[in-house]
Amino acid sequence: MNAAFAYDAWYPLAWSRDVGRELTTRRVLEEDLVVYRTEGGSVAALDDACPHRLAPLSLGTLRGDAVECGYHGLTFDCSGSCVSAPGMPRPPLSAQVRSYPTSESMGMVWVWMGDPRRADPAQVFRLPQYDDPTYSVVEGDALPVQANYLSLADNLCDPTHVVYVHKTTLASAGREETRVQHERQGNKVVTWRWVIDGPLIPVFQGLKDFGGANVDRWHYYHYHAPCIAVIDFGSARTGTGAPEGNRDDCIQMYACHFITPIDQRSCMQHWLVLKNSPADPAVDARLRDSLRLAFNEDKRVLEAIQRNEDKPREWKRVHLALDGSSIKMRRIVEEMAASSSA
């Protein structure tokens, strides 16, 4: 099942740490880009194809802030204009490469794949807690997932799968029937559930001492269509008023998932975590390992789903009550795709 892409949106392109003064390639919405950092530190993203013979520009050479094609030497600046063509006093006017607006936020490079006139850097996603000194950042990975990005989006709108998929990391037993609520807020879907008077989940072990007492645990899934999911989850000692808003003495994390749709059958899941406790190399390493395990558990299921979807079979998707938030999310993406342009 192919899904239309919403082009007029900021998409995660790469970790800022992975973009430097060398030519690299990224694929976004089925478009191949050559990406590099200019001498001034900004990020350039161009179509990875020279208009002469379609040789990938990523096979060329970076000269200053311009890319020299590795086949016949045509050279393009970071705006996509050809500034040099060997054997010609002036390059052909038609020798242009499409360039894409970029911006940086939360340790990520973001790219605008649609109409550049609509690209507003002020709209690039940034979670306020990222700049809050009471939170520390645990930067994660870029996890390749061989599945359509909306399948991953379904997963990130869905607290109910946790008890079945993440038994050793994010779940506590016996909570399968806990009520889930959801609502649409503009181009965002919020899905939430509370688990009252239960044990601390494995991934929170060692982060805060509750003296062995049970906790009240929340999960709020904020899905910003088309490609951003922020999961606010945490725990406070049972009976201290967390459901009513008193979370002064709690564990709280924001798991941020920035999804790059590569094509119809693959995507990249960039993730990081903000936690309301100081950075600690040992604690952060343990947390990172636990979350890697959890996200690989999702990857295993989603890739198996994609393999089944790729098989020639007659079938109709069955919807359950728990699918409400993902249905809302997909409807938003469809609306955004219908109103945007490549």
Short mmCIF file of C-alpha atoms in Angstrom, two decimals:
data_model
loop_
_atom_site.label_atom_id
_atom_site.label_comp_id
_atom_site.label_asym_id
_atom_site.label_seq_id
_atom_site.Cartn_x
_atom_site.Cartn_y
_atom_site.Cartn_z
CA MET A 1 0.00 0.00 0.00
CA ASN A 2 1.73 3.16 -1.21
CA ALA A 3 1.19 6.37 0.71
CA ALA A 4 1.31 9.89 -0.72
CA PHE A 5 4.07 12.07 0.67
CA ALA A 6 3.49 15.47 2.26
CA TYR A 7 6.24 17.55 0.66
CA ASP A 8 5.65 20.86 2.39
CA ALA A 9 7.14 19.86 5.72
CA TRP A 10 10.49 19.83 7.49
CA TYR A 11 12.00 16.33 7.50
CA PRO A 12 14.97 15.05 9.51
CA LEU A 13 17.89 14.64 7.15
CA ALA A 14 20.81 13.56 9.35
CA TRP A 15 22.34 14.05 12.75
CA SER A 16 24.28 17.32 12.78
CA ARG A 17 27.23 15.32 14.06
CA ASP A 18 27.27 13.33 10.80
CA VAL A 19 27.43 16.25 8.37
CA GLY A 20 30.83 17.81 7.76
CA ARG A 21 33.18 18.96 5.04
CA GLU A 22 32.75 15.93 2.86
CA LEU A 23 30.11 14.89 0.36
CA THR A 24 27.55 12.47 1.78
CA THR A 25 24.29 11.12 0.42
CA ARG A 26 20.82 10.90 1.90
CA ARG A 27 17.55 9.70 0.38
CA VAL A 28 14.34 11.47 1.39
CA LEU A 29 10.89 10.97 -0.15
CA GLU A 30 12.51 8.89 -2.92
CA GLU A 31 14.88 11.75 -3.83
CA ASP A 32 18.67 11.31 -3.62
CA LEU A 33 20.49 14.29 -2.15
CA VAL A 34 24.15 15.21 -1.83
CA VAL A 35 24.75 16.87 1.52
CA TYR A 36 27.70 18.79 2.95
CA ARG A 37 28.60 21.58 5.34
CA THR A 38 29.84 24.87 3.90
CA GLU A 39 32.95 26.68 5.09
CA GLY A 40 30.63 28.97 7.06
CA GLY A 41 29.05 26.01 8.84
CA SER A 42 25.63 25.87 7.17
CA VAL A 43 24.36 22.72 5.47
CA ALA A 44 23.80 22.47 1.72
CA ALA A 45 21.56 19.85 0.14
CA LEU A 46 21.36 19.40 -3.65
CA ASP A 47 19.89 16.85 -6.03
CA ASP A 48 22.53 14.16 -6.34
CA ALA A 49 22.65 14.22 -10.15
CA CYS A 50 24.61 16.38 -12.55
CA PRO A 51 22.29 17.64 -15.34
CA HIS A 52 24.93 16.79 -17.97
CA ARG A 53 24.95 12.97 -17.81
CA LEU A 54 23.22 12.40 -14.45
CA ALA A 55 26.42 11.33 -12.73
CA PRO A 56 25.93 11.50 -8.94
CA LEU A 57 27.47 14.69 -7.61
CA SER A 58 28.36 12.78 -4.45
CA LEU A 59 31.06 11.05 -6.51
CA GLY A 60 32.69 14.42 -7.16
CA THR A 61 34.87 16.79 -5.18
CA LEU A 62 34.03 19.60 -2.78
CA ARG A 63 35.90 22.77 -3.78
CA GLY A 64 35.24 25.53 -1.30
CA ASP A 65 31.46 25.60 -1.07
CA ALA A 66 30.93 24.22 -4.59
CA VAL A 67 30.64 20.64 -5.85
CA GLU A 68 32.67 19.59 -8.85
CA CYS A 69 31.12 16.72 -10.79
CA GLY A 70 33.44 13.73 -10.85
CA TYR A 71 32.59 12.87 -14.46
CA HIS A 72 33.16 16.03 -16.56
CA GLY A 73 33.91 18.75 -14.02
CA LEU A 74 30.79 20.91 -14.09
CA THR A 75 30.76 22.78 -10.79
CA PHE A 76 27.69 23.84 -8.80
CA ASP A 77 27.47 26.22 -5.86
CA CYS A 78 25.34 25.48 -2.84
CA SER A 79 22.35 27.24 -4.41
CA GLY A 80 22.47 24.76 -7.30
CA SER A 81 23.78 27.20 -9.91
CA CYS A 82 26.48 25.98 -12.30
CA VAL A 83 29.49 28.25 -11.86
CA SER A 84 31.95 26.46 -14.12
CA ALA A 85 31.81 24.22 -17.19
CA PRO A 86 35.13 23.00 -18.64
CA GLY A 87 35.81 24.23 -22.18
CA MET A 88 33.11 26.92 -22.05
CA PRO A 89 33.53 30.64 -21.23
CA ARG A 90 30.14 30.55 -19.48
CA PRO A 91 28.22 27.56 -18.19
CA PRO A 92 24.91 26.72 -19.92
CA LEU A 93 21.98 28.60 -18.41
CA SER A 94 20.08 25.33 -18.20
CA ALA A 95 22.76 23.73 -16.05
CA GLN A 96 20.97 23.97 -12.71
CA VAL A 97 20.62 21.56 -9.82
CA ARG A 98 17.75 21.77 -7.39
CA SER A 99 18.77 22.88 -3.91
CA TYR A 100 16.74 22.27 -0.77
CA PRO A 101 16.33 24.57 2.27
CA THR A 102 17.92 23.22 5.44
CA SER A 103 17.95 24.15 9.10
CA GLU A 104 19.31 22.69 12.34
CA SER A 105 17.50 21.98 15.59
CA MET A 106 17.84 19.48 18.45
CA GLY A 107 21.07 18.06 17.06
CA MET A 108 19.44 17.31 13.69
CA VAL A 109 19.73 18.74 10.20
CA TRP A 110 16.25 19.25 8.74
CA VAL A 111 15.36 19.57 5.06
CA TRP A 112 12.35 21.05 3.27
CA MET A 113 11.37 18.88 0.31
CA GLY A 114 8.49 20.96 -1.05
CA ASP A 115 8.02 24.49 -2.39
CA PRO A 116 11.03 26.43 -1.04
CA ARG A 117 8.92 29.59 -0.81
CA ARG A 118 6.95 27.92 1.97
CA ALA A 119 10.01 26.89 3.99
CA ASP A 120 9.97 28.78 7.29
CA PRO A 121 12.93 27.98 9.57
CA ALA A 122 10.87 29.21 12.52
CA GLN A 123 8.62 26.17 12.03
CA VAL A 124 11.42 23.63 12.49
CA PHE A 125 10.53 21.46 15.47
CA ARG A 126 12.13 22.18 18.83
CA LEU A 127 10.96 20.78 22.15
CA PRO A 128 11.24 23.41 24.94
CA GLN A 129 12.78 20.89 27.36
CA TYR A 130 15.76 20.53 25.01
CA ASP A 131 16.94 23.93 26.26
CA ASP A 132 15.92 23.38 29.87
CA PRO A 133 19.01 22.95 32.11
CA THR A 134 17.07 20.62 34.43
CA TYR A 135 16.95 18.07 31.60
CA SER A 136 19.85 16.15 30.07
CA VAL A 137 20.04 14.82 26.53
CA VAL A 138 20.83 11.21 25.63
CA GLU A 139 21.40 11.25 21.88
CA GLY A 140 20.63 7.97 20.21
CA ASP A 141 20.99 6.41 16.79
CA ALA A 142 19.74 6.50 13.24
CA LEU A 143 17.92 3.17 13.07
CA PRO A 144 17.12 1.89 9.55
CA VAL A 145 13.68 0.30 9.37
CA GLN A 146 12.66 -1.64 6.26
CA ALA A 147 9.03 -0.55 6.44
CA ASN A 148 6.87 2.33 5.26
CA TYR A 149 7.26 5.31 7.57
CA LEU A 150 3.52 5.41 8.30
CA SER A 151 3.76 1.92 9.74
CA LEU A 152 6.33 3.28 12.18
CA ALA A 153 4.04 6.27 12.76
CA ASP A 154 1.21 3.87 13.66
CA ASN A 155 3.52 2.33 16.24
CA LEU A 156 4.41 5.73 17.70
CA CYS A 157 0.72 6.63 18.14
CA ASP A 158 0.00 3.41 19.99
CA PRO A 159 0.61 2.78 23.70
CA THR A 160 -1.28 -0.53 23.55
CA HIS A 161 1.46 -2.49 21.79
CA VAL A 162 3.93 -1.83 24.60
CA VAL A 163 2.71 -4.59 26.91
CA TYR A 164 3.07 -7.18 24.13
CA VAL A 165 6.23 -6.05 22.32
CA HIS A 166 8.33 -4.50 25.11
CA LYS A 167 7.88 -6.92 28.01
CA THR A 168 11.45 -6.54 29.30
CA THR A 169 11.91 -2.80 28.74
CA LEU A 170 8.85 -0.53 28.73
CA ALA A 171 5.97 -2.64 30.02
CA SER A 172 4.55 -3.97 33.25
CA ALA A 173 2.41 -7.10 33.22
CA GLY A 174 -1.34 -7.20 33.75
CA ARG A 175 -2.14 -3.81 32.21
CA GLU A 176 -3.48 -4.90 28.82
CA GLU A 177 -6.92 -3.34 29.36
CA THR A 178 -5.79 0.07 30.62
CA ARG A 179 -7.89 2.73 28.90
CA VAL A 180 -6.36 4.72 26.05
CA GLN A 181 -7.58 8.18 25.06
CA HIS A 182 -6.74 10.28 22.03
CA GLU A 183 -7.60 13.55 20.31
CA ARG A 184 -6.58 15.57 17.29
CA GLN A 185 -5.04 19.00 17.85
CA GLY A 186 -4.53 20.66 14.47
CA ASN A 187 -1.85 18.67 12.65
CA LYS A 188 -1.02 16.72 15.81
CA VAL A 189 -2.56 13.66 17.44
CA VAL A 190 -2.20 13.14 21.19
CA THR A 191 -2.73 9.66 22.62
CA TRP A 192 -2.44 8.92 26.32
CA ARG A 193 -2.94 6.37 29.04
CA TRP A 194 -2.27 6.15 32.78
CA VAL A 195 -1.25 3.05 34.69
CA ILE A 196 -2.15 3.57 38.36
CA ASP A 197 -0.48 1.80 41.28
CA GLY A 198 1.87 -0.45 39.35
CA PRO A 199 5.54 -1.44 39.48
CA LEU A 200 8.31 0.65 37.98
CA ILE A 201 9.03 -0.39 34.40
CA PRO A 202 12.45 -1.94 33.68
CA VAL A 203 13.88 1.02 31.74
CA PHE A 204 13.30 3.30 34.77
CA GLN A 205 15.08 1.00 37.21
CA GLY A 206 17.99 2.78 38.90
CA LEU A 207 17.00 6.26 37.73
CA LYS A 208 15.16 7.21 40.92
CA ASP A 209 14.69 5.47 44.27
CA PHE A 210 11.03 5.07 45.15
CA GLY A 211 11.89 2.72 48.01
CA GLY A 212 10.22 -0.21 46.30
CA ALA A 213 6.83 1.52 46.29
CA ASN A 214 4.43 1.27 43.37
CA VAL A 215 4.07 4.20 41.02
CA ASP A 216 1.52 5.98 38.88
CA ARG A 217 2.81 5.96 35.32
CA TRP A 218 1.82 8.07 32.34
CA HIS A 219 2.38 7.86 28.59
CA TYR A 220 1.48 10.81 26.36
CA TYR A 221 2.21 10.20 22.68
CA HIS A 222 2.41 13.47 20.72
CA TYR A 223 2.53 12.79 16.98
CA HIS A 224 3.30 15.88 14.90
CA ALA A 225 2.44 14.90 11.34
CA PRO A 226 4.05 13.86 9.16
CA CYS A 227 7.29 12.71 10.80
CA ILE A 228 7.78 13.65 14.47
CA ALA A 229 6.75 11.70 17.57
CA VAL A 230 7.45 12.81 21.13
CA ILE A 231 6.53 10.41 23.91
CA ASP A 232 6.25 12.02 27.34
CA PHE A 233 6.44 9.19 29.85
CA GLY A 234 7.25 9.02 33.50
CA SER A 235 6.41 7.77 36.97
CA ALA A 236 5.67 9.20 40.40
CA ARG A 237 5.03 7.46 43.69
CA THR A 238 1.42 6.26 43.86
CA GLY A 239 -0.93 8.60 45.68
CA THR A 240 1.19 11.76 45.34
CA GLY A 241 -1.13 13.43 42.82
CA ALA A 242 0.63 12.83 39.51
CA PRO A 243 -2.64 12.30 37.56
CA GLU A 244 -3.84 15.65 38.88
CA GLY A 245 -0.64 17.41 37.72
CA ASN A 246 1.67 17.16 40.74
CA ARG A 247 4.87 15.73 39.25
CA ASP A 248 7.42 17.51 41.42
CA ASP A 249 9.00 14.24 42.56
CA CYS A 250 9.05 11.98 39.52
CA ILE A 251 10.97 10.39 36.72
CA GLN A 252 10.11 12.08 33.44
CA MET A 253 11.45 11.45 29.96
CA TYR A 254 10.71 12.68 26.48
CA ALA A 255 11.55 10.10 23.84
CA CYS A 256 11.86 12.01 20.55
CA HIS A 257 11.55 10.12 17.28
CA PHE A 258 12.37 11.96 14.05
CA ILE A 259 11.43 9.83 11.04
CA THR A 260 12.93 10.20 7.57
CA PRO A 261 10.74 8.57 4.91
CA ILE A 262 13.27 7.11 2.46
CA ASP A 263 10.86 5.47 0.04
CA GLN A 264 7.65 3.46 0.21
CA ARG A 265 9.33 0.52 1.95
CA SER A 266 12.00 2.04 4.16
CA CYS A 267 12.60 4.84 6.62
CA MET A 268 15.18 6.04 9.13
CA GLN A 269 14.29 6.45 12.79
CA HIS A 270 16.44 9.06 14.54
CA TRP A 271 15.88 9.09 18.28
CA LEU A 272 17.01 10.90 21.39
CA VAL A 273 15.81 11.11 24.98
CA LEU A 274 15.49 14.04 27.38
CA LYS A 275 15.35 13.13 31.07
CA ASN A 276 14.83 15.23 34.18
CA SER A 277 18.07 14.12 35.79
CA PRO A 278 21.71 15.10 35.27
CA ALA A 279 23.88 13.51 32.62
CA ASP A 280 25.74 10.48 33.94
CA PRO A 281 27.87 8.42 31.53
CA ALA A 282 27.08 5.06 33.14
CA VAL A 283 23.35 5.74 33.58
CA ASP A 284 23.06 7.21 30.10
CA ALA A 285 24.83 4.24 28.51
CA ARG A 286 22.49 1.82 30.28
CA LEU A 287 19.44 3.85 29.23
CA ARG A 288 20.67 4.03 25.65
CA ASP A 289 21.17 0.26 25.55
CA SER A 290 17.69 -0.40 26.97
CA LEU A 291 16.05 1.89 24.44
CA ARG A 292 18.03 0.35 21.58
CA LEU A 293 16.63 -3.00 22.63
CA ALA A 294 13.08 -1.61 22.74
CA PHE A 295 13.29 0.12 19.36
CA ASN A 296 14.77 -2.96 17.75
CA GLU A 297 11.80 -4.91 19.11
CA ASP A 298 9.56 -2.52 17.17
CA LYS A 299 11.78 -2.80 14.10
CA ARG A 300 11.44 -6.59 14.08
CA VAL A 301 7.64 -6.41 14.07
CA LEU A 302 7.36 -3.55 11.56
CA GLU A 303 9.69 -5.18 9.06
CA ALA A 304 7.73 -8.41 9.29
CA ILE A 305 4.52 -6.44 8.64
CA GLN A 306 6.10 -4.86 5.56
CA ARG A 307 7.09 -8.26 4.20
CA ASN A 308 3.50 -9.41 4.56
CA GLU A 309 2.20 -6.23 2.92
CA ASP A 310 4.51 -6.86 -0.04
CA LYS A 311 3.03 -10.30 -0.68
CA PRO A 312 0.37 -10.59 -3.39
CA ARG A 313 -2.71 -11.35 -1.36
CA GLU A 314 -6.31 -10.22 -1.06
CA TRP A 315 -6.93 -8.78 2.36
CA LYS A 316 -8.70 -5.95 4.08
CA ARG A 317 -7.27 -4.23 7.13
CA VAL A 318 -9.31 -4.87 10.28
CA HIS A 319 -9.65 -1.90 12.60
CA LEU A 320 -9.92 -2.11 16.39
CA ALA A 321 -10.94 0.52 18.91
CA LEU A 322 -7.25 1.04 19.75
CA ASP A 323 -6.58 2.24 16.16
CA GLY A 324 -8.34 5.58 16.63
CA SER A 325 -5.23 7.70 17.00
CA SER A 326 -3.38 6.14 14.07
CA ILE A 327 -6.45 6.63 11.86
CA LYS A 328 -6.46 10.31 12.83
CA MET A 329 -2.70 10.55 12.12
CA ARG A 330 -3.03 9.04 8.65
CA ARG A 331 -5.92 11.35 7.82
CA ILE A 332 -3.77 14.37 8.72
CA VAL A 333 -0.92 13.12 6.51
CA GLU A 334 -3.36 12.62 3.63
CA GLU A 335 -4.59 16.19 4.06
CA MET A 336 -1.03 17.53 4.14
CA ALA A 337 -0.07 15.51 1.06
CA ALA A 338 -3.08 16.82 -0.86
CA SER A 339 -2.17 20.43 -0.12
CA SER A 340 1.59 20.27 -0.77
CA SER A 341 3.79 20.06 -3.86
CA ALA A 342 7.10 18.43 -4.76
#
